Amino acid sequence: MKTIIIGAGVAGLSVGWKLAQAGLDVLVLERAQPARAATWAAAGMIAPTAESAHANADETQFARWSAELWPEFAAQIEAQSGRQIGYRRDGALIVAATQDAAEQLRAQSTKTLLTADEARAREPLLGGNIVGALWDSEEAQVDNRALGIALASAFVRAGGKISSNEAAVRIEVRDDRLVVQTPFALYPADKVLIAAGAWSGEIEMDVAVLPTARPVKGEMLALIPPQGTLPPKQVVWGNGVYLVPREGRLLIGATMEDTGFDTALTDKAEAWLTDRAVGLMPSLTSWKIDEHWAGLRPGSPDNLPILGETRIKNLFVATGQFRNGILFAPAIAETVSRLILGSAAPEIRGFAPQRFAEVS
Ligand code: GLY
């Protein structure tokens, strides 16, 4: 059975890897380079607790399940690619600057709420203007840039093929088969998965299967510490940003802007991220900016994932991960590969593409 996946990000590659392992003939068409868009720009957090403030019940349940799948998913990717992806369950501190925020955290989670002194004992770089912090020892992270390379390698080792710099521009139904058109070729396929992140809605079709795309820009910084200073041991959230220790650097994220497909780096975002991070950890003022980058989150009209078969038979979609593309990868791989294989898949009806009136 010939399957075409549009998009070589973490979702497309994860599903493709599962399908290739199941013996399917899988080709991934990638408009640019594999895992170089949102997968590369992300912070790599596997943070169902910290992100639950933005989530509804379906999404929280999906996030928790995906976080549980992550250790085995990571081990399999490493074993099959021969590459390390830096999965670490080091926990996260979610800092509250006011009593109200602390109460909100207490309501959001059953995890331990630390006093300000206890939080600073765990993370000495924290400043004085906090009232407490939620400590979740199960929050994790992965090196998302290493993950993208390893996933592509595991997929190819499992027999999958990737065609880079080849954008899908149109999908048609011809004689009960799907045909994907690129600038270079027509590819007939039995099944097609659109997993093109923020670009998923850009493919021309005779009927709409996806709502209008909503790219949500995020700018990030990486700081390097002065000689002799160690970065924090765990992820820290607070003051509107998150700080992620990675390979001797500290990543600071992220802005959220609806500015279309714009990925320009701005002084305004650099200043905002720096101010917020220094507000949380005053000594960061002496750390140097090592990198500044931007990516586009795949948003959806209701900020929930869009997963499943579309109104066109055998045409599937996996997009709308919004802030959680890395976190959701194992659960998307599991559910969407099972749907494509025609085997029983866990319930994801709340994420069906048909929930949007414009495509039902
Ligand atoms: N997951 C964090 C972000 O999207 O900024």
Coordinates of C-alpha atoms and ligand atoms in Angstrom, one line a residue:
M1 CA 0.0 0.0 0.0
K2 CA 1.5 3.3 -1.1
T3 CA 1.3 6.1 1.5
I4 CA 2.3 9.7 1.0
I5 CA 3.0 11.9 4.0
I6 CA 3.2 15.7 3.4
G7 CA 5.6 17.2 5.9
A8 CA 8.8 15.9 7.4
G9 CA 8.3 17.4 10.8
V10 CA 8.0 15.5 14.1
A11 CA 4.4 14.5 13.4
G12 CA 4.9 13.3 9.8
L13 CA 8.2 11.5 10.5
S14 CA 6.8 9.8 13.7
V15 CA 3.7 8.5 11.9
G16 CA 5.8 7.6 8.8
W17 CA 8.2 5.7 11.0
K18 CA 5.4 3.6 12.5
L19 CA 3.9 2.9 9.1
A20 CA 7.3 1.9 7.6
Q21 CA 7.9 -0.4 10.5
A22 CA 4.5 -2.0 9.8
G23 CA 5.7 -2.7 6.2
L24 CA 4.0 0.1 4.3
D25 CA 5.7 1.8 1.3
V26 CA 5.9 5.4 2.7
L27 CA 7.2 8.5 0.9
V28 CA 7.4 11.8 2.9
L29 CA 7.3 15.0 0.7
E30 CA 9.0 17.9 2.5
R31 CA 8.7 21.5 1.2
A32 CA 12.1 22.4 2.6
Q33 CA 14.4 20.3 4.8
P34 CA 13.4 17.5 7.2
A35 CA 12.6 18.7 10.8
R36 CA 13.9 22.2 10.1
A37 CA 10.6 24.2 10.8
A38 CA 8.7 24.0 14.1
T39 CA 10.4 20.8 15.1
W40 CA 13.7 22.6 15.0
A41 CA 12.5 25.9 16.5
A42 CA 10.7 24.3 19.5
A43 CA 12.1 24.2 23.0
G44 CA 11.6 20.4 23.3
M45 CA 9.5 20.5 26.4
I46 CA 7.3 17.5 27.4
A47 CA 5.2 19.6 29.8
P48 CA 1.6 18.4 30.3
T49 CA 1.4 20.2 33.7
A50 CA 2.8 23.6 32.6
E51 CA 0.9 23.6 29.4
S52 CA -2.4 22.5 31.0
A53 CA -3.3 26.2 31.8
H54 CA -4.0 26.5 28.0
A55 CA -5.7 23.1 27.5
N56 CA -9.2 21.7 27.6
A57 CA -10.0 18.2 29.2
D58 CA -9.5 16.2 25.9
E59 CA -6.2 17.9 25.3
T60 CA -5.0 17.4 28.9
Q61 CA -5.8 13.7 28.7
F62 CA -4.1 13.4 25.3
A63 CA -1.0 15.3 26.7
R64 CA -0.8 13.0 29.8
W65 CA -1.1 9.9 27.7
S66 CA 1.6 11.1 25.3
A67 CA 3.9 12.1 28.1
E68 CA 3.6 8.5 29.4
L69 CA 4.5 7.1 26.0
W70 CA 7.6 9.4 25.7
P71 CA 10.2 7.3 27.5
E72 CA 9.6 4.2 25.3
F73 CA 9.2 6.3 22.2
A74 CA 12.6 8.0 22.9
A75 CA 14.3 4.6 23.6
Q76 CA 13.0 3.2 20.3
I77 CA 14.1 6.2 18.3
E78 CA 17.6 6.0 19.8
A79 CA 17.8 2.3 19.3
Q80 CA 16.7 2.4 15.7
S81 CA 18.6 5.5 14.6
G82 CA 21.8 4.9 16.6
R83 CA 21.5 8.6 17.8
Q84 CA 21.0 10.2 21.2
I85 CA 18.0 12.5 21.6
G86 CA 18.6 13.8 25.1
Y87 CA 15.2 12.7 26.7
R88 CA 15.4 13.8 30.3
R89 CA 12.8 13.7 33.0
D90 CA 14.3 16.4 35.2
G91 CA 11.1 18.0 36.3
A92 CA 9.9 21.6 36.1
L93 CA 9.4 24.5 38.5
I94 CA 6.3 26.6 37.7
V95 CA 6.8 29.8 39.6
A96 CA 4.1 32.1 41.0
A97 CA 4.7 35.8 41.5
T98 CA 1.4 36.5 43.4
Q99 CA -0.7 34.6 45.9
D100 CA -3.5 34.4 43.3
A101 CA -1.2 32.7 40.8
A102 CA 0.0 30.3 43.5
E103 CA -3.7 29.4 44.2
Q104 CA -4.3 28.9 40.5
L105 CA -1.3 26.5 40.4
R106 CA -2.6 24.6 43.4
A107 CA -6.0 24.2 41.6
Q108 CA -4.3 23.1 38.4
S109 CA -2.3 20.2 39.8
T110 CA -2.0 17.8 42.6
K111 CA 1.8 18.3 42.6
T112 CA 3.7 19.9 45.5
L113 CA 3.4 23.7 45.9
L114 CA 6.7 24.9 47.3
T115 CA 7.2 28.0 49.4
A116 CA 9.4 30.8 47.9
D117 CA 12.4 29.6 50.0
E118 CA 11.9 26.0 49.0
A119 CA 11.7 27.0 45.3
R120 CA 14.9 29.0 45.6
A121 CA 16.6 26.1 47.4
R122 CA 15.8 24.0 44.3
E123 CA 16.7 26.8 41.9
P124 CA 19.1 29.3 43.4
L125 CA 19.0 31.6 40.4
L126 CA 15.4 32.6 41.1
G127 CA 14.9 36.1 42.3
G128 CA 13.2 37.5 45.4
N129 CA 9.9 38.5 43.9
I130 CA 8.1 35.1 44.0
V131 CA 5.6 33.7 46.4
G132 CA 6.1 30.0 45.6
A133 CA 6.3 27.4 42.8
L134 CA 4.7 24.2 41.7
W135 CA 7.3 21.4 41.5
D136 CA 6.4 18.6 39.0
S137 CA 9.2 16.0 39.0
E138 CA 7.6 14.3 36.0
E139 CA 7.9 17.1 33.4
A140 CA 10.5 16.2 30.9
Q141 CA 12.4 17.5 27.9
V142 CA 14.1 16.2 24.7
D143 CA 16.7 17.8 22.5
N144 CA 14.2 18.6 19.7
R145 CA 16.9 19.3 17.1
A146 CA 18.6 16.0 17.7
L147 CA 15.1 14.3 17.8
G148 CA 14.4 15.6 14.2
I149 CA 17.6 14.2 12.8
A150 CA 17.2 10.9 14.7
L151 CA 13.6 10.4 13.6
A152 CA 14.4 11.0 10.0
S153 CA 17.2 8.5 10.3
A154 CA 15.0 5.9 12.1
F155 CA 12.3 6.4 9.4
V156 CA 14.8 5.9 6.5
R157 CA 16.3 2.8 8.3
A158 CA 12.8 1.4 8.5
G159 CA 12.5 1.6 4.7
G160 CA 10.8 5.0 4.4
K161 CA 11.8 7.6 1.8
I162 CA 12.0 11.4 2.1
S163 CA 12.0 13.8 -0.8
S164 CA 13.3 17.2 0.4
N165 CA 12.6 20.6 -1.3
E166 CA 9.5 19.1 -2.9
A167 CA 6.2 20.8 -1.8
A168 CA 2.8 19.2 -2.3
V169 CA 0.8 21.8 -4.1
R170 CA -2.4 19.9 -4.9
I171 CA -4.3 16.8 -3.9
E172 CA -6.9 15.3 -6.2
V173 CA -9.2 12.2 -6.2
R174 CA -8.8 10.3 -9.4
D175 CA -10.6 6.9 -10.0
D176 CA -10.8 6.3 -6.2
R177 CA -7.1 7.0 -5.7
L178 CA -5.5 10.1 -4.3
V179 CA -3.0 11.9 -6.4
V180 CA -0.5 14.3 -4.9
Q181 CA 0.9 16.9 -7.2
T182 CA 4.3 18.6 -6.6
P183 CA 6.2 21.0 -9.0
F184 CA 8.1 17.9 -10.2
A185 CA 5.7 14.9 -10.3
L186 CA 2.3 13.4 -9.8
Y187 CA 2.2 10.7 -7.0
P188 CA -0.7 8.3 -6.9
A189 CA -1.3 7.0 -3.4
D190 CA -3.7 4.7 -1.5
K191 CA -3.5 6.9 1.6
V192 CA -2.3 10.4 2.2
L193 CA -1.5 12.2 5.4
I194 CA -1.2 16.0 5.6
A195 CA 1.2 16.7 8.4
A196 CA 2.7 20.0 7.2
G197 CA 2.4 22.0 10.4
A198 CA 1.5 25.6 9.8
W199 CA 1.5 25.0 6.0
S200 CA -1.1 22.2 6.2
G201 CA -3.9 24.4 4.9
E202 CA -1.9 25.7 1.9
I203 CA -2.4 22.7 -0.3
E204 CA -4.9 23.2 -3.2
M205 CA -7.9 20.8 -3.2
D206 CA -11.4 20.8 -4.9
V207 CA -13.1 20.7 -1.5
A208 CA -11.8 22.2 1.7
V209 CA -10.7 19.6 4.3
L210 CA -9.0 22.0 6.8
P211 CA -9.9 25.3 8.3
T212 CA -7.7 28.3 7.4
A213 CA -4.2 27.9 8.6
R214 CA -3.2 29.9 11.7
P215 CA 0.6 30.1 12.0
V216 CA 1.6 31.4 15.5
K217 CA 5.0 32.9 15.5
G218 CA 7.4 32.2 18.4
E219 CA 10.7 33.9 18.8
M220 CA 13.3 32.4 21.2
L221 CA 16.8 33.1 22.6
A222 CA 19.6 30.9 23.9
L223 CA 21.9 32.4 26.5
I224 CA 25.3 31.2 27.6
P225 CA 26.4 31.6 31.2
P226 CA 29.5 33.5 32.3
Q227 CA 32.5 31.2 33.0
G228 CA 32.0 29.3 36.2
T229 CA 28.2 29.7 36.3
L230 CA 26.0 26.7 35.9
P231 CA 22.6 26.8 34.1
P232 CA 19.5 25.7 36.1
K233 CA 19.1 21.9 36.5
Q234 CA 15.4 21.9 35.5
V235 CA 13.0 23.7 33.3
V236 CA 11.6 26.9 35.0
W237 CA 8.4 28.6 34.0
G238 CA 7.4 32.1 35.3
N239 CA 6.9 35.8 34.4
G240 CA 5.4 34.8 31.1
V241 CA 8.4 32.8 29.8
Y242 CA 10.0 29.4 30.2
L243 CA 13.7 28.7 30.7
V244 CA 15.1 25.4 29.4
P245 CA 18.6 24.2 30.2
R246 CA 20.1 22.5 27.1
E247 CA 23.7 21.5 26.4
G248 CA 25.3 24.3 28.6
R249 CA 22.9 26.9 27.2
L250 CA 19.6 28.3 28.6
L251 CA 16.8 28.6 26.1
I252 CA 14.2 31.3 26.7
G253 CA 10.8 31.1 25.1
A254 CA 8.7 32.2 23.6
T255 CA 6.7 35.0 22.0
M256 CA 3.2 34.3 20.6
E257 CA 2.2 36.4 17.6
D258 CA -0.4 36.0 14.8
T259 CA 1.6 37.6 11.9
G260 CA 1.1 35.0 9.1
F261 CA 4.1 33.3 7.7
D262 CA 6.5 35.9 9.0
T263 CA 9.6 34.5 10.8
A264 CA 11.6 37.8 11.0
L265 CA 13.7 38.2 14.1
T266 CA 12.9 41.4 16.0
D267 CA 14.7 43.6 18.6
K268 CA 11.3 43.9 20.3
A269 CA 11.1 40.2 20.9
E270 CA 14.7 40.0 22.0
A271 CA 14.1 42.8 24.6
W272 CA 10.9 41.2 25.8
L273 CA 12.3 37.7 26.3
T274 CA 15.4 39.1 28.0
D275 CA 13.4 41.4 30.4
R276 CA 11.1 38.6 31.3
A277 CA 13.9 36.1 32.0
V278 CA 15.9 38.6 34.0
G279 CA 12.7 39.4 36.0
L280 CA 12.6 35.8 37.0
M281 CA 16.4 35.3 37.4
P282 CA 18.1 38.6 37.9
S283 CA 21.7 37.3 37.4
L284 CA 20.8 36.4 33.7
T285 CA 21.5 40.0 33.0
S286 CA 25.2 39.1 32.6
W287 CA 24.6 36.1 30.4
K288 CA 25.3 36.5 26.6
I289 CA 22.8 35.9 23.8
D290 CA 24.2 33.0 21.7
E291 CA 21.3 32.5 19.3
H292 CA 18.0 34.1 18.4
W293 CA 15.5 32.2 16.2
A294 CA 11.8 32.0 15.3
G295 CA 9.4 29.3 14.3
L296 CA 5.7 29.0 13.4
R297 CA 3.4 26.9 15.6
P298 CA 0.6 25.2 13.7
G299 CA -2.4 26.8 15.3
S300 CA -6.0 25.9 14.7
P301 CA -9.2 28.0 15.2
D302 CA -9.9 26.5 18.6
N303 CA -6.2 25.8 19.4
L304 CA -6.8 22.1 19.6
P305 CA -5.1 19.5 17.4
I306 CA -6.7 18.4 14.2
L307 CA -6.3 14.6 13.8
G308 CA -8.0 11.9 11.8
E309 CA -9.5 11.1 8.5
T310 CA -10.9 14.1 6.5
R311 CA -14.2 14.3 4.6
I312 CA -12.1 12.8 1.7
K313 CA -11.8 9.0 2.2
N314 CA -8.2 7.9 2.8
L315 CA -7.0 11.5 3.2
F316 CA -5.8 12.0 6.8
V317 CA -4.5 15.0 8.7
A318 CA -2.3 15.6 11.8
T319 CA -1.8 19.3 12.5
G320 CA -2.9 22.0 14.9
Q321 CA -0.5 20.8 17.6
F322 CA -0.1 24.5 18.5
R323 CA 2.3 24.7 21.5
N324 CA 2.6 20.9 21.9
G325 CA 4.1 19.4 18.8
I326 CA 7.0 17.7 20.6
L327 CA 4.8 16.6 23.6
F328 CA 2.1 15.1 21.3
A329 CA 4.5 13.2 18.9
P330 CA 4.2 9.7 20.4
A331 CA 0.4 9.9 20.8
I332 CA 0.0 11.2 17.3
A333 CA 2.2 8.5 16.0
E334 CA 0.2 5.9 17.8
T335 CA -3.3 7.1 16.9
V336 CA -2.8 8.3 13.3
S337 CA -0.7 5.3 12.2
R338 CA -3.4 3.0 13.6
L339 CA -6.1 5.0 11.7
I340 CA -4.1 4.7 8.5
L341 CA -3.5 1.0 9.0
G342 CA -7.2 0.5 9.7
S343 CA -6.6 -1.0 13.2
A344 CA -8.4 0.1 16.3
A345 CA -7.2 3.6 17.4
P346 CA -7.7 5.3 20.8
E347 CA -10.6 7.8 20.9
I348 CA -9.7 11.2 19.4
R349 CA -13.1 12.4 18.3
G350 CA -12.7 15.8 20.0
F351 CA -9.9 16.5 17.5
A352 CA -11.7 15.4 14.3
P353 CA -11.3 17.8 11.3
Q354 CA -15.1 17.7 10.8
R355 CA -15.7 19.7 13.9
F356 CA -15.1 22.9 11.9
A357 CA -18.3 23.9 10.0
E358 CA -16.3 25.2 7.0
V359 CA -14.9 21.7 6.3
S360 CA -17.7 19.3 7.5
Ligands
GLY1 N1 5.7 24.8 23.8 C1 6.1 26.1 24.0 C2 5.8 27.0 23.0 O1 5.1 26.8 22.0 O2 6.3 28.2 23.1

